[in-house]
């Protein structure tokens, strides 16, 4: 089991203070205050393994910030989909939940993860380059950094409208602007990053699952199944949280009554509460910060330090099941799904802290193979929804149901009467951040007009 383990991202203030105080007795004041190099980290200092590790830890910390911290990708993608509903009073959160987001110049809840994913994308890429320069690609950190970089492209492609620029900053400090990229181009960029990880570490499960996910988004289902075929069922890659570092965002925000587990949201949502499914344990939390909204807690994450799964062997099996669906092998698909259901206690116990205390003797009955394609699609995406609940997959799945399977948007996203009054809007994706208007290449190519938030397409 591999994971991001949050490294030391900041110096201890106490240790730093003690070091300075001790220094006054041992050296001249002018010597103490002399600055040898104003760069925080320069190329020569990266030869120091401890300094290089700080760069790596910082990049991985940026990924945690982007994927699973306060109102970042995991949270906002759950909100615009059918996993969470707004139980608070923030207008931007409610606008996202209602699928009626604000204009980019007014700001949206999705702006923070957009910026943070770009920051993580750049810092992971740079950290990998520095590891390669100093230790070579055989260093295990290189493959992990490239794989995590691949996930930033996946999330940008699954969450936002086509048109995302991939601007960057060179080591010299020069800013290099980039024009708009479609979701397809972002998924191809993800594949390239995962391939770089696999070239450095053949069989690296995190990269195999990420590449398989990108291939599924590209409609390459058979290739995706082949990619993930060697991943074991019990494999998990976790993002770790801590009280002193980055809290688990689901626990943190639900503890403050901001979000509630959704149940058949907007007619089309999955029954995450009423199904009483052992894969999504919930508990009654009373009422939300908005007392008019009942609060249901996701017991999958019941502490500030609860880990968040990013990739898993069960996802690999779901990718294989979808490939069987694509081949019209409904019996084969069902066999794979039942194989997972028969392991529910083991698989969920590996992902959820104190699972046995939350769900007593969990079992799932075997499914019966569907006889129609429509029923097979419903079964596959129902299973994906429950196995992958609150892991950042659901929004991409809703888009694929429309793009790859021809399902109507009004039969896929939450629709109809909204629980805080009024009706759901028509948004299907996140708008681009208004700051992209400072990118001349992006503006020349069409700018924010390229982004049609009502369109779930990837191209």
PDB file of N, CA and C in Angstrom, residues 250-284:
ATOM      1  N   UNK A 250     -13.707  16.388   4.043  1.00  0.00           N
ATOM      2  CA  UNK A 250     -15.079  15.925   4.245  1.00  0.00           C
ATOM      3  C   UNK A 250     -15.437  16.009   5.724  1.00  0.00           C
ATOM      4  N   UNK A 251     -14.573  15.467   6.570  1.00  0.00           N
ATOM      5  CA  UNK A 251     -14.839  15.513   8.008  1.00  0.00           C
ATOM      6  C   UNK A 251     -14.897  16.954   8.498  1.00  0.00           C
ATOM      7  N   UNK A 252     -13.956  17.757   8.079  1.00  0.00           N
ATOM      8  CA  UNK A 252     -13.865  19.138   8.548  1.00  0.00           C
ATOM      9  C   UNK A 252     -15.114  19.935   8.175  1.00  0.00           C
ATOM     10  N   UNK A 253     -15.509  19.880   6.921  1.00  0.00           N
ATOM     11  CA  UNK A 253     -16.639  20.681   6.455  1.00  0.00           C
ATOM     12  C   UNK A 253     -17.972  20.124   6.944  1.00  0.00           C
ATOM     13  N   UNK A 254     -18.070  18.807   7.072  1.00  0.00           N
ATOM     14  CA  UNK A 254     -19.309  18.251   7.619  1.00  0.00           C
ATOM     15  C   UNK A 254     -19.430  18.527   9.115  1.00  0.00           C
ATOM     16  N   UNK A 255     -18.308  18.566   9.812  1.00  0.00           N
ATOM     17  CA  UNK A 255     -18.345  18.889  11.236  1.00  0.00           C
ATOM     18  C   UNK A 255     -18.883  20.293  11.468  1.00  0.00           C
ATOM     19  N   UNK A 256     -18.697  21.157  10.476  1.00  0.00           N
ATOM     20  CA  UNK A 256     -19.211  22.522  10.553  1.00  0.00           C
ATOM     21  C   UNK A 256     -20.578  22.669   9.888  1.00  0.00           C
ATOM     22  N   UNK A 257     -21.157  21.554   9.489  1.00  0.00           N
ATOM     23  CA  UNK A 257     -22.507  21.572   8.944  1.00  0.00           C
ATOM     24  C   UNK A 257     -22.631  22.177   7.565  1.00  0.00           C
ATOM     25  N   UNK A 258     -21.560  22.162   6.782  1.00  0.00           N
ATOM     26  CA  UNK A 258     -21.596  22.841   5.478  1.00  0.00           C
ATOM     27  C   UNK A 258     -22.148  21.971   4.350  1.00  0.00           C
ATOM     28  N   UNK A 259     -21.907  20.650   4.430  1.00  0.00           N
ATOM     29  CA  UNK A 259     -22.357  19.751   3.371  1.00  0.00           C
ATOM     30  C   UNK A 259     -23.017  18.523   3.979  1.00  0.00           C
ATOM     31  N   UNK A 260     -24.023  18.012   3.294  1.00  0.00           N
ATOM     32  CA  UNK A 260     -24.695  16.791   3.718  1.00  0.00           C
ATOM     33  C   UNK A 260     -24.617  15.751   2.610  1.00  0.00           C
ATOM     34  N   UNK A 261     -24.554  14.483   3.009  1.00  0.00           N
ATOM     35  CA  UNK A 261     -24.671  13.400   2.033  1.00  0.00           C
ATOM     36  C   UNK A 261     -26.001  13.561   1.300  1.00  0.00           C
ATOM     37  N   UNK A 262     -25.969  13.425  -0.008  1.00  0.00           N
ATOM     38  CA  UNK A 262     -27.178  13.560  -0.821  1.00  0.00           C
ATOM     39  C   UNK A 262     -27.895  12.218  -0.937  1.00  0.00           C
ATOM     40  N   UNK A 263     -29.186  12.280  -1.182  1.00  0.00           N
ATOM     41  CA  UNK A 263     -29.972  11.062  -1.374  1.00  0.00           C
ATOM     42  C   UNK A 263     -30.979  11.283  -2.493  1.00  0.00           C
ATOM     43  N   UNK A 264     -30.776  10.588  -3.600  1.00  0.00           N
ATOM     44  CA  UNK A 264     -31.623  10.735  -4.795  1.00  0.00           C
ATOM     45  C   UNK A 264     -31.770  12.226  -5.113  1.00  0.00           C
ATOM     46  N   UNK A 265     -30.640  12.917  -5.129  1.00  0.00           N
ATOM     47  CA  UNK A 265     -30.680  14.365  -5.346  1.00  0.00           C
ATOM     48  C   UNK A 265     -31.261  14.693  -6.714  1.00  0.00           C
ATOM     49  N   UNK A 266     -32.184  15.641  -6.726  1.00  0.00           N
ATOM     50  CA  UNK A 266     -32.758  16.102  -7.981  1.00  0.00           C
ATOM     51  C   UNK A 266     -33.278  14.981  -8.854  1.00  0.00           C
ATOM     52  N   UNK A 267     -33.966  14.024  -8.279  1.00  0.00           N
ATOM     53  CA  UNK A 267     -34.629  12.925  -8.985  1.00  0.00           C
ATOM     54  C   UNK A 267     -33.668  11.883  -9.558  1.00  0.00           C
ATOM     55  N   UNK A 268     -32.533  12.325 -10.072  1.00  0.00           N
ATOM     56  CA  UNK A 268     -31.626  11.422 -10.784  1.00  0.00           C
ATOM     57  C   UNK A 268     -30.476  10.893  -9.939  1.00  0.00           C
ATOM     58  N   UNK A 269     -30.253  11.484  -8.777  1.00  0.00           N
ATOM     59  CA  UNK A 269     -29.110  11.097  -7.972  1.00  0.00           C
ATOM     60  C   UNK A 269     -29.236   9.704  -7.391  1.00  0.00           C
ATOM     61  N   UNK A 270     -28.113   9.124  -7.023  1.00  0.00           N
ATOM     62  CA  UNK A 270     -28.107   7.797  -6.423  1.00  0.00           C
ATOM     63  C   UNK A 270     -28.603   7.858  -4.976  1.00  0.00           C
ATOM     64  N   UNK A 271     -29.166   6.759  -4.463  1.00  0.00           N
ATOM     65  CA  UNK A 271     -29.720   6.736  -3.103  1.00  0.00           C
ATOM     66  C   UNK A 271     -28.646   6.474  -2.050  1.00  0.00           C
ATOM     67  N   UNK A 272     -27.749   7.418  -1.874  1.00  0.00           N
ATOM     68  CA  UNK A 272     -26.603   7.194  -1.000  1.00  0.00           C
ATOM     69  C   UNK A 272     -27.001   7.001   0.465  1.00  0.00           C
ATOM     70  N   UNK A 273     -28.159   7.510   0.874  1.00  0.00           N
ATOM     71  CA  UNK A 273     -28.639   7.301   2.245  1.00  0.00           C
ATOM     72  C   UNK A 273     -29.644   6.158   2.296  1.00  0.00           C
ATOM     73  N   UNK A 274     -30.678   6.263   1.493  1.00  0.00           N
ATOM     74  CA  UNK A 274     -31.796   5.321   1.601  1.00  0.00           C
ATOM     75  C   UNK A 274     -31.436   3.898   1.189  1.00  0.00           C
ATOM     76  N   UNK A 275     -30.393   3.716   0.400  1.00  0.00           N
ATOM     77  CA  UNK A 275     -29.996   2.357   0.013  1.00  0.00           C
ATOM     78  C   UNK A 275     -29.407   1.574   1.180  1.00  0.00           C
ATOM     79  N   UNK A 276     -28.952   2.292   2.223  1.00  0.00           N
ATOM     80  CA  UNK A 276     -28.313   1.640   3.376  1.00  0.00           C
ATOM     81  C   UNK A 276     -27.235   0.661   2.909  1.00  0.00           C
ATOM     82  N   UNK A 277     -26.423   1.124   1.983  1.00  0.00           N
ATOM     83  CA  UNK A 277     -25.393   0.297   1.362  1.00  0.00           C
ATOM     84  C   UNK A 277     -24.130   0.321   2.222  1.00  0.00           C
ATOM     85  N   UNK A 278     -23.528  -0.823   2.511  1.00  0.00           N
ATOM     86  CA  UNK A 278     -22.347  -0.850   3.381  1.00  0.00           C
ATOM     87  C   UNK A 278     -21.129  -0.145   2.797  1.00  0.00           C
ATOM     88  N   UNK A 279     -21.163   0.203   1.519  1.00  0.00           N
ATOM     89  CA  UNK A 279     -20.044   0.931   0.920  1.00  0.00           C
ATOM     90  C   UNK A 279     -20.099   2.420   1.240  1.00  0.00           C
ATOM     91  N   UNK A 280     -21.270   2.904   1.640  1.00  0.00           N
ATOM     92  CA  UNK A 280     -21.435   4.324   1.974  1.00  0.00           C
ATOM     93  C   UNK A 280     -22.106   4.421   3.342  1.00  0.00           C
ATOM     94  N   UNK A 281     -21.365   4.154   4.417  1.00  0.00           N
ATOM     95  CA  UNK A 281     -21.958   4.288   5.748  1.00  0.00           C
ATOM     96  C   UNK A 281     -22.239   5.754   6.072  1.00  0.00           C
ATOM     97  N   UNK A 282     -23.405   6.020   6.628  1.00  0.00           N
ATOM     98  CA  UNK A 282     -23.804   7.384   6.975  1.00  0.00           C
ATOM     99  C   UNK A 282     -24.387   7.394   8.379  1.00  0.00           C
ATOM    100  N   UNK A 283     -24.452   8.582   8.964  1.00  0.00           N
ATOM    101  CA  UNK A 283     -25.096   8.744  10.266  1.00  0.00           C
ATOM    102  C   UNK A 283     -25.815  10.080  10.303  1.00  0.00           C
ATOM    103  N   UNK A 284     -26.822  10.159  11.150  1.00  0.00           N
ATOM    104  CA  UNK A 284     -27.650  11.356  11.285  1.00  0.00           C
ATOM    105  C   UNK A 284     -26.889  12.399  12.092  1.00  0.00           C
TER     106      UNK A 284
END
